[in-house]
PDB file of C-alpha atoms in Angstrom:
ATOM      1  CA  UNK A 471      -0.395  -0.260  -0.400  1.00 67.00           C
ATOM      2  CA  UNK A 472       1.355   3.320  -0.460  1.00 66.00           C
ATOM      3  CA  UNK A 473       0.335   6.860   1.644  1.00 72.00           C
ATOM      4  CA  UNK A 474       0.204   9.672   0.327  1.00 78.00           C
ATOM      5  CA  UNK A 475       3.172  11.372   1.124  1.00 81.00           C
ATOM      6  CA  UNK A 476       3.411  14.547  -0.307  1.00 82.00           C
ATOM      7  CA  UNK A 477       2.681  16.503  -2.810  1.00 87.00           C
ATOM      8  CA  UNK A 478       3.591  15.060  -5.879  1.00 90.00           C
ATOM      9  CA  UNK A 479       1.308  12.074  -5.218  1.00 89.00           C
ATOM     10  CA  UNK A 480      -1.338  13.709  -4.239  1.00 90.00           C
ATOM     11  CA  UNK A 481      -0.546  15.354  -7.954  1.00 93.00           C
ATOM     12  CA  UNK A 482      -0.461  11.916  -8.830  1.00 94.00           C
ATOM     13  CA  UNK A 483      -3.477  10.945  -7.624  1.00 93.00           C
ATOM     14  CA  UNK A 484      -5.697  13.799  -8.963  1.00 94.00           C
ATOM     15  CA  UNK A 485      -3.923  13.581 -12.588  1.00 96.00           C
ATOM     16  CA  UNK A 486      -5.063   9.448 -12.865  1.00 95.00           C
ATOM     17  CA  UNK A 487      -8.630   9.581 -10.583  1.00 94.00           C
ATOM     18  CA  UNK A 488      -9.402  12.731 -10.275  1.00 95.00           C
ATOM     19  CA  UNK A 489      -9.168  13.995  -7.150  1.00 94.00           C
ATOM     20  CA  UNK A 490      -6.555  14.116  -4.476  1.00 89.00           C
ATOM     21  CA  UNK A 491      -5.987  13.049  -1.625  1.00 87.00           C
ATOM     22  CA  UNK A 492      -8.186  14.731   1.756  1.00 84.00           C
ATOM     23  CA  UNK A 493      -4.546  15.062   3.691  1.00 81.00           C
ATOM     24  CA  UNK A 494      -1.106  14.713   3.181  1.00 79.00           C
ATOM     25  CA  UNK A 495      -0.450  11.341   5.123  1.00 82.00           C
ATOM     26  CA  UNK A 496       3.149  11.901   5.754  1.00 83.00           C
ATOM     27  CA  UNK A 497       5.549   9.793   7.749  1.00 80.00           C
ATOM     28  CA  UNK A 498       6.642  12.494   9.792  1.00 86.00           C
ATOM     29  CA  UNK A 499       3.451  13.391  10.653  1.00 88.00           C
ATOM     30  CA  UNK A 500       1.577   9.338   9.898  1.00 90.00           C
ATOM     31  CA  UNK A 501       4.070   7.858  12.943  1.00 93.00           C
ATOM     32  CA  UNK A 502       2.700   8.995  16.549  1.00 94.00           C
ATOM     33  CA  UNK A 503      -0.805   8.712  15.533  1.00 94.00           C
ATOM     34  CA  UNK A 504       0.124   4.955  14.970  1.00 94.00           C
ATOM     35  CA  UNK A 505       2.130   4.755  17.812  1.00 97.00           C
ATOM     36  CA  UNK A 506       0.129   6.544  19.945  1.00 96.00           C
ATOM     37  CA  UNK A 507      -2.700   3.618  19.024  1.00 96.00           C
ATOM     38  CA  UNK A 508      -0.812   0.675  18.934  1.00 95.00           C
ATOM     39  CA  UNK A 509      -1.588  -1.771  22.353  1.00 95.00           C
ATOM     40  CA  UNK A 510       0.961  -1.304  24.813  1.00 91.00           C
ATOM     41  CA  UNK A 511       4.484  -3.638  24.408  1.00 91.00           C
ATOM     42  CA  UNK A 512       3.510  -3.770  20.878  1.00 97.00           C
ATOM     43  CA  UNK A 513       6.666  -5.198  19.476  1.00 98.00           C
ATOM     44  CA  UNK A 514       8.704  -3.063  17.235  1.00 98.00           C
ATOM     45  CA  UNK A 515      11.756  -2.871  15.770  1.00 98.00           C
ATOM     46  CA  UNK A 516      14.221   0.517  14.380  1.00 97.00           C
ATOM     47  CA  UNK A 517      16.557   0.524  10.621  1.00 96.00           C
ATOM     48  CA  UNK A 518      17.865   3.205   8.662  1.00 95.00           C
ATOM     49  CA  UNK A 519      19.091   6.626  10.270  1.00 94.00           C
ATOM     50  CA  UNK A 520      22.644   7.522  12.238  1.00 94.00           C
ATOM     51  CA  UNK A 521      23.728   4.983  15.208  1.00 95.00           C
ATOM     52  CA  UNK A 522      22.999   7.366  17.851  1.00 97.00           C
ATOM     53  CA  UNK A 523      19.917   8.658  16.488  1.00 97.00           C
ATOM     54  CA  UNK A 524      18.038   5.413  15.872  1.00 97.00           C
ATOM     55  CA  UNK A 525      19.116   4.754  19.535  1.00 97.00           C
ATOM     56  CA  UNK A 526      17.765   7.803  20.896  1.00 98.00           C
ATOM     57  CA  UNK A 527      14.932   7.024  19.026  1.00 98.00           C
ATOM     58  CA  UNK A 528      14.275   3.839  20.168  1.00 98.00           C
ATOM     59  CA  UNK A 529      14.546   5.365  23.118  1.00 97.00           C
ATOM     60  CA  UNK A 530      12.002   8.172  23.305  1.00 97.00           C
ATOM     61  CA  UNK A 531       9.301   5.856  20.911  1.00 97.00           C
ATOM     62  CA  UNK A 532       9.316   3.455  24.030  1.00 96.00           C
ATOM     63  CA  UNK A 533       9.571   5.913  27.453  1.00 95.00           C
ATOM     64  CA  UNK A 534       6.472   8.122  25.055  1.00 96.00           C
ATOM     65  CA  UNK A 535       4.154   5.525  22.974  1.00 96.00           C
ATOM     66  CA  UNK A 536       4.354   3.011  25.366  1.00 94.00           C
ATOM     67  CA  UNK A 537       5.626   0.450  22.660  1.00 96.00           C
ATOM     68  CA  UNK A 538       8.306  -2.233  22.916  1.00 97.00           C
ATOM     69  CA  UNK A 539      11.200  -2.151  21.047  1.00 98.00           C
ATOM     70  CA  UNK A 540      11.953  -5.725  20.099  1.00 98.00           C
ATOM     71  CA  UNK A 541      15.778  -3.972  18.263  1.00 97.00           C
ATOM     72  CA  UNK A 542      16.722  -1.653  16.072  1.00 96.00           C
ATOM     73  CA  UNK A 543      19.882  -1.266  13.568  1.00 95.00           C
ATOM     74  CA  UNK A 544      21.515   1.818  12.187  1.00 93.00           C
ATOM     75  CA  UNK A 545      21.099   2.331   8.833  1.00 90.00           C
ATOM     76  CA  UNK A 546      25.585   3.309   8.490  1.00 87.00           C
ATOM     77  CA  UNK A 547      27.512   0.226   9.212  1.00 80.00           C
ATOM     78  CA  UNK A 548      24.713  -2.263   9.454  1.00 64.00           C
ATOM     79  CA  UNK A 549      23.863  -1.912   5.607  1.00 68.00           C
ATOM     80  CA  UNK A 550      27.572  -4.082   5.141  1.00 69.00           C
ATOM     81  CA  UNK A 551      26.308  -6.546   6.146  1.00 79.00           C
ATOM     82  CA  UNK A 552      22.417  -6.641   4.889  1.00 80.00           C
ATOM     83  CA  UNK A 553      21.644 -10.167   5.901  1.00 87.00           C
ATOM     84  CA  UNK A 554      22.666  -9.428   9.554  1.00 89.00           C
ATOM     85  CA  UNK A 555      19.953  -6.892   9.592  1.00 92.00           C
ATOM     86  CA  UNK A 556      17.385  -9.650   8.597  1.00 94.00           C
ATOM     87  CA  UNK A 557      18.396 -11.928  10.518  1.00 94.00           C
ATOM     88  CA  UNK A 558      18.403  -9.517  13.898  1.00 95.00           C
ATOM     89  CA  UNK A 559      15.114  -8.561  12.688  1.00 96.00           C
ATOM     90  CA  UNK A 560      13.435 -12.012  11.737  1.00 96.00           C
ATOM     91  CA  UNK A 561      15.177 -12.998  15.397  1.00 96.00           C
ATOM     92  CA  UNK A 562      12.833  -9.682  17.502  1.00 96.00           C
ATOM     93  CA  UNK A 563      10.146 -10.806  15.746  1.00 97.00           C
ATOM     94  CA  UNK A 564       8.310  -6.986  15.348  1.00 98.00           C
ATOM     95  CA  UNK A 565       4.518  -6.438  15.235  1.00 97.00           C
ATOM     96  CA  UNK A 566       5.999  -3.586  13.433  1.00 97.00           C
ATOM     97  CA  UNK A 567       8.944  -2.468  10.829  1.00 97.00           C
ATOM     98  CA  UNK A 568      10.144   1.052  10.322  1.00 97.00           C
ATOM     99  CA  UNK A 569      13.051   1.611   7.358  1.00 96.00           C
ATOM    100  CA  UNK A 570      14.367   4.865   7.306  1.00 95.00           C
ATOM    101  CA  UNK A 571      17.311   4.383   4.584  1.00 93.00           C
ATOM    102  CA  UNK A 572      15.800   7.670   2.719  1.00 88.00           C
ATOM    103  CA  UNK A 573      13.678   7.669  -0.667  1.00 84.00           C
ATOM    104  CA  UNK A 574      13.618   5.392  -2.890  1.00 86.00           C
ATOM    105  CA  UNK A 575      16.635   3.218  -0.061  1.00 90.00           C
ATOM    106  CA  UNK A 576      14.054   2.826   1.616  1.00 92.00           C
ATOM    107  CA  UNK A 577      11.229   0.901  -0.321  1.00 91.00           C
ATOM    108  CA  UNK A 578      13.998  -0.455  -2.687  1.00 93.00           C
ATOM    109  CA  UNK A 579      14.984  -2.473   0.999  1.00 94.00           C
ATOM    110  CA  UNK A 580      11.352  -3.205   1.866  1.00 94.00           C
ATOM    111  CA  UNK A 581       9.646  -4.730  -1.393  1.00 93.00           C
ATOM    112  CA  UNK A 582      12.679  -6.611  -1.695  1.00 94.00           C
ATOM    113  CA  UNK A 583      13.022  -8.514   1.406  1.00 94.00           C
ATOM    114  CA  UNK A 584       8.966  -7.638   2.798  1.00 90.00           C
ATOM    115  CA  UNK A 585       8.170 -11.336   1.445  1.00 89.00           C
ATOM    116  CA  UNK A 586      11.384 -12.751   3.775  1.00 90.00           C
ATOM    117  CA  UNK A 587       9.930 -11.533   7.077  1.00 92.00           C
ATOM    118  CA  UNK A 588       7.348 -12.718   9.389  1.00 90.00           C
ATOM    119  CA  UNK A 589       6.693  -8.973  10.495  1.00 93.00           C
ATOM    120  CA  UNK A 590       3.011  -7.865  10.653  1.00 94.00           C
ATOM    121  CA  UNK A 591       3.719  -4.658   9.018  1.00 94.00           C
ATOM    122  CA  UNK A 592       6.394  -2.443   7.734  1.00 94.00           C
ATOM    123  CA  UNK A 593       6.984   1.133   6.551  1.00 93.00           C
ATOM    124  CA  UNK A 594       9.319   3.062   5.303  1.00 92.00           C
ATOM    125  CA  UNK A 595       9.337   6.361   8.063  1.00 93.00           C
ATOM    126  CA  UNK A 596      12.306   8.778   5.874  1.00 90.00           C
ATOM    127  CA  UNK A 597      13.822  10.770   8.193  1.00 92.00           C
ATOM    128  CA  UNK A 598      11.077  10.378  11.330  1.00 95.00           C
ATOM    129  CA  UNK A 599      13.311  10.197  12.720  1.00 97.00           C
ATOM    130  CA  UNK A 600      15.987  12.005  12.874  1.00 96.00           C
ATOM    131  CA  UNK A 601      12.836  14.774  13.069  1.00 95.00           C
ATOM    132  CA  UNK A 602      11.165  12.992  16.390  1.00 96.00           C
ATOM    133  CA  UNK A 603      14.228  13.433  17.959  1.00 97.00           C
ATOM    134  CA  UNK A 604      15.147  16.587  17.782  1.00 95.00           C
ATOM    135  CA  UNK A 605      18.406  15.697  14.801  1.00 95.00           C
ATOM    136  CA  UNK A 606      17.665  17.308  12.593  1.00 95.00           C
ATOM    137  CA  UNK A 607      14.702  20.473  12.209  1.00 94.00           C
ATOM    138  CA  UNK A 608      11.413  19.954  10.631  1.00 93.00           C
ATOM    139  CA  UNK A 609      10.061  23.209   8.383  1.00 94.00           C
ATOM    140  CA  UNK A 610       8.065  25.460  10.281  1.00 95.00           C
ATOM    141  CA  UNK A 611       4.111  24.951  10.406  1.00 94.00           C
ATOM    142  CA  UNK A 612       3.179  27.848   6.878  1.00 95.00           C
ATOM    143  CA  UNK A 613       5.442  25.588   5.280  1.00 93.00           C
ATOM    144  CA  UNK A 614       4.227  22.430   6.184  1.00 89.00           C
ATOM    145  CA  UNK A 615       0.534  24.442   5.899  1.00 88.00           C
ATOM    146  CA  UNK A 616       1.111  25.323   2.630  1.00 90.00           C
ATOM    147  CA  UNK A 617       2.352  21.343   1.683  1.00 87.00           C
ATOM    148  CA  UNK A 618       5.787  23.459   1.273  1.00 91.00           C
ATOM    149  CA  UNK A 619       7.418  21.402   3.118  1.00 90.00           C
ATOM    150  CA  UNK A 620      10.251  19.191   0.329  1.00 91.00           C
ATOM    151  CA  UNK A 621      11.114  23.268  -0.725  1.00 94.00           C
ATOM    152  CA  UNK A 622      12.522  23.506   3.366  1.00 95.00           C
ATOM    153  CA  UNK A 623      14.900  20.522   2.939  1.00 92.00           C
ATOM    154  CA  UNK A 624      15.212  21.293  -0.540  1.00 94.00           C
ATOM    155  CA  UNK A 625      16.994  24.522   0.341  1.00 95.00           C
ATOM    156  CA  UNK A 626      18.692  23.071   3.642  1.00 94.00           C
ATOM    157  CA  UNK A 627      19.685  20.229   2.545  1.00 93.00           C
ATOM    158  CA  UNK A 628      20.547  20.181  -1.313  1.00 95.00           C
ATOM    159  CA  UNK A 629      23.729  18.216  -2.337  1.00 95.00           C
ATOM    160  CA  UNK A 630      21.481  15.576  -0.749  1.00 90.00           C
ATOM    161  CA  UNK A 631      18.158  16.378  -1.968  1.00 90.00           C
ATOM    162  CA  UNK A 632      18.660  18.403  -5.343  1.00 92.00           C
ATOM    163  CA  UNK A 633      18.144  15.329  -7.542  1.00 91.00           C
ATOM    164  CA  UNK A 634      15.389  14.150  -5.042  1.00 87.00           C
ATOM    165  CA  UNK A 635      13.255  16.860  -6.244  1.00 88.00           C
ATOM    166  CA  UNK A 636      14.556  17.839  -9.817  1.00 90.00           C
ATOM    167  CA  UNK A 637      15.208  15.192 -12.137  1.00 92.00           C
ATOM    168  CA  UNK A 638      13.040  11.891 -10.335  1.00 91.00           C
ATOM    169  CA  UNK A 639       9.905  14.193  -9.937  1.00 92.00           C
ATOM    170  CA  UNK A 640      10.276  14.844 -13.866  1.00 94.00           C
ATOM    171  CA  UNK A 641      10.973  11.098 -14.452  1.00 95.00           C
ATOM    172  CA  UNK A 642       7.891  10.650 -12.053  1.00 94.00           C
ATOM    173  CA  UNK A 643       5.584  12.429 -13.651  1.00 96.00           C
ATOM    174  CA  UNK A 644       6.800  11.171 -16.698  1.00 97.00           C
ATOM    175  CA  UNK A 645       5.434   8.324 -16.376  1.00 96.00           C
ATOM    176  CA  UNK A 646       2.519   9.818 -14.488  1.00 96.00           C
ATOM    177  CA  UNK A 647       1.757  11.061 -17.333  1.00 96.00           C
ATOM    178  CA  UNK A 648       2.383   8.305 -19.706  1.00 97.00           C
ATOM    179  CA  UNK A 649       0.117   6.571 -17.591  1.00 96.00           C
ATOM    180  CA  UNK A 650      -3.359   8.173 -17.820  1.00 96.00           C
ATOM    181  CA  UNK A 651      -2.305   8.297 -21.367  1.00 95.00           C
ATOM    182  CA  UNK A 652      -2.608   4.730 -22.181  1.00 93.00           C
ATOM    183  CA  UNK A 653      -6.055   4.604 -19.758  1.00 82.00           C
TER     184      UNK A 653
END
């Protein structure tokens, strides 16, 4: 299932189906809602982000949401040995797997590895861990209200995000328009 995370997905929905989504459902807003609604003791595994960020996130979500972080692996050192990450996840038996490897790595990783995992829920969360523990600043409310969070992120991390918000967006909309023309 793909959630409506961002303006591009919303625009694609309008182009393909004639209507946009009622609201933006990005991981940064969705994750606190989801974790607040899960029963106490729900087992969560965190994969991705910097070592210190994922560890801090594990502690913070346990204390704030009452979930059990059954394991975590950073998205840097652990990327060198993907089999060990899969084994660690499998042995932890999480109810929810949160993957924060950045777009599109996290989507590709979860898509490729999901069949091997017995985890009921897997969610790509992007920079949510960084925002949640204050490692990175989230866009101010006016940017978010105007659906311009992507612009704030591009302005604050141009070297890392320029391709996503230029070349990748053009490629995405090429595919959307191609699909619209064939339907």
